[in-house]
Coordinates of C-alpha atoms and ligand atoms in Angstrom, one line a residue:
X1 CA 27.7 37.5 37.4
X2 CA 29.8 40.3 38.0
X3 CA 31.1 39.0 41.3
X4 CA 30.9 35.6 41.9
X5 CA 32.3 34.1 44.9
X6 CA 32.9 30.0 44.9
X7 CA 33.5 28.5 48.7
X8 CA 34.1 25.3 50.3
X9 CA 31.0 24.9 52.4
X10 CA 32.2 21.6 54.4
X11 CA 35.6 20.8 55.2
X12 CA 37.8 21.8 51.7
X13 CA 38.0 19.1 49.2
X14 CA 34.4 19.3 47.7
X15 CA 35.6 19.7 44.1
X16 CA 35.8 23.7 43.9
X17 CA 38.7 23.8 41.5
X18 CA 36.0 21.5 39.1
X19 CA 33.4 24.4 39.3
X20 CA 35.8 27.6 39.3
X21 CA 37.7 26.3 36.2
X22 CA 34.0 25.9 34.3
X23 CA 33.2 29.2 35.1
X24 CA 36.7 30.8 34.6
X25 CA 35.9 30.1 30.8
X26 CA 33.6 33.1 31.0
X27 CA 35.3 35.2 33.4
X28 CA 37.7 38.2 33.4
X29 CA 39.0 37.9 36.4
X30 CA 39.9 34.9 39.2
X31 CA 40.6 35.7 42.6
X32 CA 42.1 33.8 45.5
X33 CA 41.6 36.0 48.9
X34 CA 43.0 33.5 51.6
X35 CA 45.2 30.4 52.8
X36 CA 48.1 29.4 50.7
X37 CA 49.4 25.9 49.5
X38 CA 47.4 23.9 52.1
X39 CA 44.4 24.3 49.4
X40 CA 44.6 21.7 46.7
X41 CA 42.6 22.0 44.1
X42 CA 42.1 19.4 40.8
X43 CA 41.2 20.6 37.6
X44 CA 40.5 18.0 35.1
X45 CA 39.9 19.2 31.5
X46 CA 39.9 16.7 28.4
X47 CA 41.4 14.2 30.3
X48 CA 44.2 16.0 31.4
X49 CA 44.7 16.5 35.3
X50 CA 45.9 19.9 37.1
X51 CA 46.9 19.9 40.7
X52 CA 46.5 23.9 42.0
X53 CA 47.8 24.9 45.3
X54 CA 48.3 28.9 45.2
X55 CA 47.6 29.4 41.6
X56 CA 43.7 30.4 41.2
X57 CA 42.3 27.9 39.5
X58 CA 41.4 30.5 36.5
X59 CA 44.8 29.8 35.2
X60 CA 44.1 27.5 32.4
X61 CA 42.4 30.5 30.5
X62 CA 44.5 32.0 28.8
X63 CA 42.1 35.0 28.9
X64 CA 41.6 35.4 32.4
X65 CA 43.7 37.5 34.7
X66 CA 44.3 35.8 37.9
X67 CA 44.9 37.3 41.3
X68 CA 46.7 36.1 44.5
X69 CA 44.9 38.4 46.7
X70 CA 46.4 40.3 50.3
X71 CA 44.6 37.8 52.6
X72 CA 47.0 34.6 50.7
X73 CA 50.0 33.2 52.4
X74 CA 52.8 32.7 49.6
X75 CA 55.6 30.2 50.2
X76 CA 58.0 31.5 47.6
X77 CA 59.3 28.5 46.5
X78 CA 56.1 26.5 46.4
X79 CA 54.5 28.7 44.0
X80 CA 57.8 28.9 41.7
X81 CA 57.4 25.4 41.7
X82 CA 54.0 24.5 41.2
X83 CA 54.3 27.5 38.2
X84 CA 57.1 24.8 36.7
X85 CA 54.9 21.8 37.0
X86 CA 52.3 24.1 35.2
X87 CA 54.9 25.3 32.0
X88 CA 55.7 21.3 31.9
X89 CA 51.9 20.9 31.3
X90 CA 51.5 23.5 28.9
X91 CA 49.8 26.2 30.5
X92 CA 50.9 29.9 29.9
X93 CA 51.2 31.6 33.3
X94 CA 51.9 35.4 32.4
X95 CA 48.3 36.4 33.7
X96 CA 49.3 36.0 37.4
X97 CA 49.5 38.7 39.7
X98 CA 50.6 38.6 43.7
X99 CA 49.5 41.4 45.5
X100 CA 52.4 43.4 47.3
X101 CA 50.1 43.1 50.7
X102 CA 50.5 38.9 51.2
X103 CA 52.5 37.6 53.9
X104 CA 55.2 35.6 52.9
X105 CA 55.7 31.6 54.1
X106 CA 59.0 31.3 55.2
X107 CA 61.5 27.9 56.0
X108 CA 60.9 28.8 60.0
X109 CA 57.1 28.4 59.9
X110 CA 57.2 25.1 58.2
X111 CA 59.3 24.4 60.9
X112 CA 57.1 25.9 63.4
X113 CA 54.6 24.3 62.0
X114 CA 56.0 20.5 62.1
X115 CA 57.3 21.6 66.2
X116 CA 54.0 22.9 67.1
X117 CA 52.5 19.8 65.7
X118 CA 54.7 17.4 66.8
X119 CA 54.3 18.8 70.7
X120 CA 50.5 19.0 70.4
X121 CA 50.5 15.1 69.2
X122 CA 52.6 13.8 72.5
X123 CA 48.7 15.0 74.7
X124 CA 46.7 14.3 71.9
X125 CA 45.7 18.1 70.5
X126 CA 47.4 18.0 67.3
X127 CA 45.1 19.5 64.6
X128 CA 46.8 17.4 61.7
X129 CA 47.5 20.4 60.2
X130 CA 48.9 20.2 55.9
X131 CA 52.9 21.5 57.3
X132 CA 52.6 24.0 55.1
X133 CA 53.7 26.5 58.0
X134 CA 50.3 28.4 57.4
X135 CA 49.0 28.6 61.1
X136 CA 52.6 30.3 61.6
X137 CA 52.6 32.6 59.1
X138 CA 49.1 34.0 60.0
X139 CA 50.1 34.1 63.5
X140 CA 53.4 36.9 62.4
X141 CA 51.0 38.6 60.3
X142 CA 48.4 39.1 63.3
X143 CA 51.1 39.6 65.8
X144 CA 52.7 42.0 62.9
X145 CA 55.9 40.6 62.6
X146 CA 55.1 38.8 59.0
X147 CA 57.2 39.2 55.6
X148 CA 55.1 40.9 53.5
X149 CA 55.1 40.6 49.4
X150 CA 56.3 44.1 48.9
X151 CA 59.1 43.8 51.5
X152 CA 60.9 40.5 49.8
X153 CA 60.8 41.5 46.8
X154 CA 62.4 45.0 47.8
X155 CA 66.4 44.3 47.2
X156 CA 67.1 47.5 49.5
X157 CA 64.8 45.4 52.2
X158 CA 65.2 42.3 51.7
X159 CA 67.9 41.4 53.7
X160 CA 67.0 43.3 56.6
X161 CA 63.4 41.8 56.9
X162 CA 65.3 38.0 56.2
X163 CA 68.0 38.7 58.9
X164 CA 65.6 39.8 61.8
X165 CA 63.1 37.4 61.3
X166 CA 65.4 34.6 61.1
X167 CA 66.8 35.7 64.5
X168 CA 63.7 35.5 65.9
X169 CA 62.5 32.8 64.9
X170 CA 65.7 31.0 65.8
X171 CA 65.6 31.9 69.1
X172 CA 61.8 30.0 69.3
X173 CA 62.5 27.3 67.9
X174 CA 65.8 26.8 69.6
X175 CA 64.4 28.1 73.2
X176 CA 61.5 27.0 72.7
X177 CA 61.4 23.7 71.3
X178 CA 65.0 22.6 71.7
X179 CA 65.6 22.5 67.7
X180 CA 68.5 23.4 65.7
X181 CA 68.6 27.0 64.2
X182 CA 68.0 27.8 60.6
X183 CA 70.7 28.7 58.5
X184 CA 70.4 32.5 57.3
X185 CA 72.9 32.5 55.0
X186 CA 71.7 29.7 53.0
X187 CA 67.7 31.1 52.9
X188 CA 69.2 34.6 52.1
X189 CA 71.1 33.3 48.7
X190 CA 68.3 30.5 48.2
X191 CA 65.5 33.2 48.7
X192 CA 67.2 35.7 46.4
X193 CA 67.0 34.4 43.5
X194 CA 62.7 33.6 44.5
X195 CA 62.3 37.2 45.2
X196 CA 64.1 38.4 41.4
X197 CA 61.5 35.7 40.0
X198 CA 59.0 36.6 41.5
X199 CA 58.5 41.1 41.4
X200 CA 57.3 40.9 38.3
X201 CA 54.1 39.5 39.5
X202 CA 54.0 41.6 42.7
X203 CA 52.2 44.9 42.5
X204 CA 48.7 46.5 44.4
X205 CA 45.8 43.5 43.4
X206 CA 43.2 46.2 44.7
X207 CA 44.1 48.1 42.2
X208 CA 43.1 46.0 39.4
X209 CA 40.5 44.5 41.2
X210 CA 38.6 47.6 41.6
X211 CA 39.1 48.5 37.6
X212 CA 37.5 45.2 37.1
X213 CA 35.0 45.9 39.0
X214 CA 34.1 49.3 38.0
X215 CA 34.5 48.2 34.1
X216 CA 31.5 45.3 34.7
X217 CA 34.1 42.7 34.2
X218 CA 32.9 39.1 35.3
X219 CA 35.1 38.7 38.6
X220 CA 35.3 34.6 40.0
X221 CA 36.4 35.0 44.0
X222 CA 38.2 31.1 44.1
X223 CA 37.9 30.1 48.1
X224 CA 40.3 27.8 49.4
X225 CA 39.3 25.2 52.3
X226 CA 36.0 25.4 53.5
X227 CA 33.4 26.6 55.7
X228 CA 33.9 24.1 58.6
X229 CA 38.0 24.9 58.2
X230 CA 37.1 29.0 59.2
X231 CA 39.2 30.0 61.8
X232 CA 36.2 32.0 63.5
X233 CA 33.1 29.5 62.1
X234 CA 34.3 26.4 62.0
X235 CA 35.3 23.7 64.3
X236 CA 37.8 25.5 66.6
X237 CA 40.6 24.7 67.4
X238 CA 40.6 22.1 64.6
X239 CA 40.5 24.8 61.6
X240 CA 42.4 26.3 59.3
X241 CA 43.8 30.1 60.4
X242 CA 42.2 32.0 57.3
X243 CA 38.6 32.8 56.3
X244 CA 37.3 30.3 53.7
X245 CA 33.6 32.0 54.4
X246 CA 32.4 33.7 52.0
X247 CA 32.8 37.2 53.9
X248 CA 36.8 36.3 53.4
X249 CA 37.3 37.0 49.9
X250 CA 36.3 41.0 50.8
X251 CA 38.6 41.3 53.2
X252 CA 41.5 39.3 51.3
X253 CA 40.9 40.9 48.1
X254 CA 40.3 44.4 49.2
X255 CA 37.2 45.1 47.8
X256 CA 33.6 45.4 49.7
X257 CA 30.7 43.9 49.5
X258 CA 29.0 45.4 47.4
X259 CA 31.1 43.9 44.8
X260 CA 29.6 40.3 45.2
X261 CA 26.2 39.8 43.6
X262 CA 26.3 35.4 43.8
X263 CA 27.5 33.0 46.7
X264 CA 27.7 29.5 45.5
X265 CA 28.4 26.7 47.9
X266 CA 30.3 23.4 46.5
X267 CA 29.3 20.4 48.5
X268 CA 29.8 16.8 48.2
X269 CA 26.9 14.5 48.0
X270 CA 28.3 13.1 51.3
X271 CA 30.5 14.6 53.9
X272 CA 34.9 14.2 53.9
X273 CA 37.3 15.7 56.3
X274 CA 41.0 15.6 56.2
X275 CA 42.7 16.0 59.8
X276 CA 42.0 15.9 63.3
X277 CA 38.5 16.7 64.8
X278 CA 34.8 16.3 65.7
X279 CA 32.7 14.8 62.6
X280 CA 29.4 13.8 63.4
X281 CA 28.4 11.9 60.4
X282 CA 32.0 9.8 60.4
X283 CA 31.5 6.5 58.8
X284 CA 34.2 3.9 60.5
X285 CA 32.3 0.8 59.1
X286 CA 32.9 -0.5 55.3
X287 CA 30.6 2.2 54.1
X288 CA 32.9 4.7 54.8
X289 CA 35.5 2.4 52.7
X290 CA 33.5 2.1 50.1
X291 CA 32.7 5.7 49.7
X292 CA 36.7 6.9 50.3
X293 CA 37.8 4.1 47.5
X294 CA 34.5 4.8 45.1
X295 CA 35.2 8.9 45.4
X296 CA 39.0 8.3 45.3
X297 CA 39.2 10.2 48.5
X298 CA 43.1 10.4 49.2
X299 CA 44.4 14.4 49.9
X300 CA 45.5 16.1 47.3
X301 CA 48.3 17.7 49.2
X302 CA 49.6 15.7 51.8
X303 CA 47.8 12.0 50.1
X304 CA 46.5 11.3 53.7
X305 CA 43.1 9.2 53.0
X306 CA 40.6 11.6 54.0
X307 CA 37.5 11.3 56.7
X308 CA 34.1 9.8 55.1
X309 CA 31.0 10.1 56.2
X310 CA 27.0 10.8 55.3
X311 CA 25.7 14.0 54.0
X312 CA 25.2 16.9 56.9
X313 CA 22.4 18.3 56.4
X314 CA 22.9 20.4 59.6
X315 CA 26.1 21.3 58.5
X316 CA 24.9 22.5 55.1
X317 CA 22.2 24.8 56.8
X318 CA 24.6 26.6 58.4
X319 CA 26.7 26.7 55.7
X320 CA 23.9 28.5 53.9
X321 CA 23.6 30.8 56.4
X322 CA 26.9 32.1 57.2
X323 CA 28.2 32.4 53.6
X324 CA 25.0 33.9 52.6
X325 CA 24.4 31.4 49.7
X326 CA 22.6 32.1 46.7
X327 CA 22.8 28.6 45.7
X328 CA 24.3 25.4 46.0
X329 CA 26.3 22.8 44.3
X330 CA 25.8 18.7 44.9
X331 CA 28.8 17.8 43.5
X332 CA 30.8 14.1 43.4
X333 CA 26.9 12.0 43.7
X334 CA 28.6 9.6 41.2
X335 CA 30.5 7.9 44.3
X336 CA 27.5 6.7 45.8
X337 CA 26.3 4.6 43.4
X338 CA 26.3 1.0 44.5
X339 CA 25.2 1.9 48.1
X340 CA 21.2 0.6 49.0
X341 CA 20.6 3.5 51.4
X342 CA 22.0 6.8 51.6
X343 CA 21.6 8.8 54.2
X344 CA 20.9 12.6 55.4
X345 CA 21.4 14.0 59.0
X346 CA 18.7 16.4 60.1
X347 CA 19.6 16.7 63.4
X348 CA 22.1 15.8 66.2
X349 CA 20.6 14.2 69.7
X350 CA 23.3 15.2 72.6
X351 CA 24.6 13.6 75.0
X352 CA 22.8 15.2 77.6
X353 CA 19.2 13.7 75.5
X354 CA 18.8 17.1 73.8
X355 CA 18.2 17.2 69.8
X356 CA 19.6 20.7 68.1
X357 CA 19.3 21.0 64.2
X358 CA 21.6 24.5 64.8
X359 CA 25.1 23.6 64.0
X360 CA 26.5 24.2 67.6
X361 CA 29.1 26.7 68.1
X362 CA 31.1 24.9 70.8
X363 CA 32.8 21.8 69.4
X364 CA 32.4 20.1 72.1
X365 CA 29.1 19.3 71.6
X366 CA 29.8 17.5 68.9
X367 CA 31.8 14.8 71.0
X368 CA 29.7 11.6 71.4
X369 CA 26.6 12.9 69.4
X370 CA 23.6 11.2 67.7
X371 CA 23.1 11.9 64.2
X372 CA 19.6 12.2 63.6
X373 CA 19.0 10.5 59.7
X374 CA 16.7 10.8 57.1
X375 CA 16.7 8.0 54.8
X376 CA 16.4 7.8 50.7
X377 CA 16.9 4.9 48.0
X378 CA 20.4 4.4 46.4
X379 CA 20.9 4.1 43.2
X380 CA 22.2 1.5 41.0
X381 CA 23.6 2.9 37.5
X382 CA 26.1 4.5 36.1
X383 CA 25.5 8.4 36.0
X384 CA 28.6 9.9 34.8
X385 CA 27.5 10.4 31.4
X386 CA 24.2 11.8 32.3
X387 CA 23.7 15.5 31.1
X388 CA 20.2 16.5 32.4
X389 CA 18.2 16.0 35.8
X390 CA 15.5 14.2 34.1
X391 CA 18.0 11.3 33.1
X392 CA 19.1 10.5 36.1
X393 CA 17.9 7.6 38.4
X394 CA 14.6 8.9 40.2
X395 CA 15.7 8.3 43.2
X396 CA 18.8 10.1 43.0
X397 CA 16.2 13.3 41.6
X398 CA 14.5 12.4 44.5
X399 CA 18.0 12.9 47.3
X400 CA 18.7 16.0 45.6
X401 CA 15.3 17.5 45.9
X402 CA 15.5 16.3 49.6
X403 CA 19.0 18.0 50.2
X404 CA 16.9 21.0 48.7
X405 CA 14.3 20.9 50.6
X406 CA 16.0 20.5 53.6
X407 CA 18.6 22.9 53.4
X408 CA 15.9 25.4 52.0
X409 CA 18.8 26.8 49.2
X410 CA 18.4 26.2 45.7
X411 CA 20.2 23.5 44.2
X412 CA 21.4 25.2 40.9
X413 CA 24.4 22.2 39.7
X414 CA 25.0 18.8 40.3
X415 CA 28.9 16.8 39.9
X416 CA 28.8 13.4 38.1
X417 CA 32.3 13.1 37.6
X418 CA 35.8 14.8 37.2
X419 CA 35.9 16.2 34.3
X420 CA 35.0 19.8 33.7
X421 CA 32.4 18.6 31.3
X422 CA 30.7 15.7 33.8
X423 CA 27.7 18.6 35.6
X424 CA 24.6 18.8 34.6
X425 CA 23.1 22.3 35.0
X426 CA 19.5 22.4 36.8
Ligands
LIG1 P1 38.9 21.2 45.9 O1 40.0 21.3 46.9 O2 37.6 21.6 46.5 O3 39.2 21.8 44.6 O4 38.8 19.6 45.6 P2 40.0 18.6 45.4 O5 40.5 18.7 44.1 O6 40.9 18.6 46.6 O7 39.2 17.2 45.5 C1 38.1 16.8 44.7 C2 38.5 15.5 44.0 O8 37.4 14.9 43.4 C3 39.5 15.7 42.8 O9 40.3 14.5 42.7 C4 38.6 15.9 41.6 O10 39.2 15.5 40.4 C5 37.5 14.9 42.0 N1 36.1 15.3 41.5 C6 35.6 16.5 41.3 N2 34.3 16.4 41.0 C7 34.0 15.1 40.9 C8 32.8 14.4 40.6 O11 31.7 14.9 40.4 N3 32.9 13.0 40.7 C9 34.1 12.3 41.0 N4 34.1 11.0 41.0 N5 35.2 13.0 41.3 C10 35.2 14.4 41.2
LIG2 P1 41.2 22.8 49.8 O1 41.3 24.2 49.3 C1 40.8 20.0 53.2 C2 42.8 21.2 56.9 C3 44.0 20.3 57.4 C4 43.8 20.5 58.9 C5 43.4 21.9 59.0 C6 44.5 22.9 59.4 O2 41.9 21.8 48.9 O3 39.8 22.4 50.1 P2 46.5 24.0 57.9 O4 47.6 23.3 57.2 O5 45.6 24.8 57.1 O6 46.9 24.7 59.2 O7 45.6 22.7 58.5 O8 42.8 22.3 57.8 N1 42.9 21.7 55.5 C7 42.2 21.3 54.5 N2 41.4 20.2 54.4 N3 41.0 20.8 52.1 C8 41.9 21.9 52.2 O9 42.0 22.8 51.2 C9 42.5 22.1 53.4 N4 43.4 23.1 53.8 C10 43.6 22.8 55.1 O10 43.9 19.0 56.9 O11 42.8 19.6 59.3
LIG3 MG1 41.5 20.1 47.9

């Protein structure tokens, strides 16, 4: 490796848990460098399913150390919980560390989250955000007002921090939105008993990051969301407020660059989205049904069915380019199986006649546009026990060589199923 970053290079969901966990096996390290418990990601090994929200998806190793970076937002609670749900399971936890740097997702900016929400949906802009409170919490952190890590888990500070912010936030949500104020005293004794649980784990990531780095150490940098989700490259306002790009895990984990030596992008063999906004490929006809029910797609957060559509072949160029990909994934091609045609936009024809194969940076342009398709042969069997490229149907060697082609990346690993053993290495 040594540093190898895994992103989401459409909009989340494309099955990056699947890959990080396969490649955890022969890391040192996993890192998570952004978002929180909006991510969702499924691991699936032997059978056996594990749902990850903040916990890097390296956690299953019992060998690998892994790190909630200083760019993650960390609902206390949440990730007590979700560590429950993982002892029920089985899995041996003590290789987590939070760095004292992350912001801290507090009871107001869930609330925040589900006002802001809830006014934006009366005119139509809601964003259909996950009501996590993470567009909240990054907003204290850039107006720098946020809870960090190092401050809850400080008894001396903890109240202090709890108190003000509270009062604060209560005057928003009551001013502001005519709701009913939080109760500090109940979040103070609630939240004490997170922040004992939880300083063990919080110390300086960078620390240990850097070590790992310097040692040689095989270093996984787990992204959450994905590419189209980035607050500054993706489809703004209808994004996340992290940085799933690749350039996100330096600045969320503290080290530079020069740490990273692989990019790999996960996409689907077709295109999902979870939420509100533009989607160019959008199937609303019983394609799209077939492709949501065959892929299973249903969030694995909030359970909303998600968004289907064709593969984006526009999309994935730019994906290419702004994460600096070294190579990419096809993953989930099983789903399609069944379909006579499947389909591959090159292009988008605008409204005003003009045809761009440059992933626009004003949304807008999306509204109303053509997608421009190239077309391939479906396939008809059953692929999820197929191992090698050369077993699989021709024309589905023949799509993926096309996606290649096209999106002039190499193609390195394809997804034929869920389980961590169902890719076939190219
Ligand atoms: P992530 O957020 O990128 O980690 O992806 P999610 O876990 O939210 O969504 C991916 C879903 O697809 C999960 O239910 C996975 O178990 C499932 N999945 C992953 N890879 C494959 C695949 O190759 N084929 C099929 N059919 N399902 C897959
Ligand atoms: P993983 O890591 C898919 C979407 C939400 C919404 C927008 C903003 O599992 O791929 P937020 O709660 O972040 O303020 O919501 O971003 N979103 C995701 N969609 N996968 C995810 O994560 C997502 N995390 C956020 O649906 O459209
Ligand atoms: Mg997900």
């Amino acid at each position: 490796m040594p540093g190898k970053v895994i992103i989401g290079a459409q909009w989340g969901d494309e099955g990056k848990g699947k890959f990080i966990d396969i490649f955890a096996s022969k890391a040192d390290m996993v890192v998570r460098s952004q978002g929180g418990n909006n991510a969702g990601h499924t691991v699936v090994a032997n059978g056996v399913k594990f749902k990850l929200q903040l916990v890097p998806s390296g956690i299953l190793d019992p060998n690998c150390l892994n790190i909630i970076g200083a760019g993650v937002v960390v609902n206390p609670k949440a990730i007590l919980e979700e560590l429950g749900r993982l002892h029920e399971q089985g899995v041996v936890t003590d290789q987590l560390r939070i760095d004292a740097r992350a912001h801290c997702i507090m009871p107001w900016h869930l609330e925040l989250d589900a006002l802001s929400e809830a006014e934006k949906a009366a005119d139509g802009t809601a964003i259909g955000t996950t009501k996590k409170g993470i567009g909240p919490t990054y907003m204290d952190k850039s107006e720098r007002s946020g809870i960090r890590m190092h401050d809850f888990v400080d008894p001396e500070r903890f109240e202090a921090v709890i108190r003000d912010a509270c009062a604060r936030k209560n005057r928003v949500i009551t001013g502001v939105y005519g709701g009913s104020p939080l109760d500090v005293e109940a979040i103070l004794s609630e939240y004490r008993a997170y922040a004992d649980r939880l300083r063990p784990m919080v110390t300086d990531t960078t620390i240990l990051v850097y070590n790992a780095v310097k040692a040689g150490k095989e270093i996984l940098f787990e992204g959450a969301q994905g590419t189209l989700l980035d607050l500054d490259m993706g489809t703004y306002p209808f994004v996340t407020s992290s940085h799933p790009v690749s350039g996100g895990c330096c600045i969320g984990s503290g080290v530079g660059p020069t740490a990273i030596s692989e990019v790999m992008g996960i996409f689907k063999s077709y295109t999902t989205r979870v939420g509100e906004g533009p989607f160019p490929t959008e199937l609303f006809d019983e394609t799209g049904d077939y492709i949501r029910n065959a892929g299973g797609e249903f969030g694995t957060v909030t359970g909303r069915p998600r968004r289907t559509g064709w593969f984006d072949a526009v999309i994935a160029k730019y994906a290419v380019r702004v994460n600096g990909l070294t190579e990419m994934v096809i993953n989930k091609i099983d789903p399609l199986r069944g379909l006579p045609k499947l389909k591959v936009c090159v292009a988008y024809k605008l409204k005003n006649g003009k045809t761009i194969t440059d992933f626009p940076a004003n949304f807008m342009d999306l509204l109303d546009c053509e997608p421009v398709y190239e077309e391939f042969d479906g396939f008809e069997e059953d692929i999820t026990a197929c191992r090698h490229f050369d077993e699989l149907p021709v024309s589905v060697q023949q799509y993926i060589k096309a996606l290649e082609r096209i999106c002039e990346c190499p193609i390195t690993m394809l997804g034929v199923g869920p389980d961590r053993d169902q890719v076939i290495t190219i």
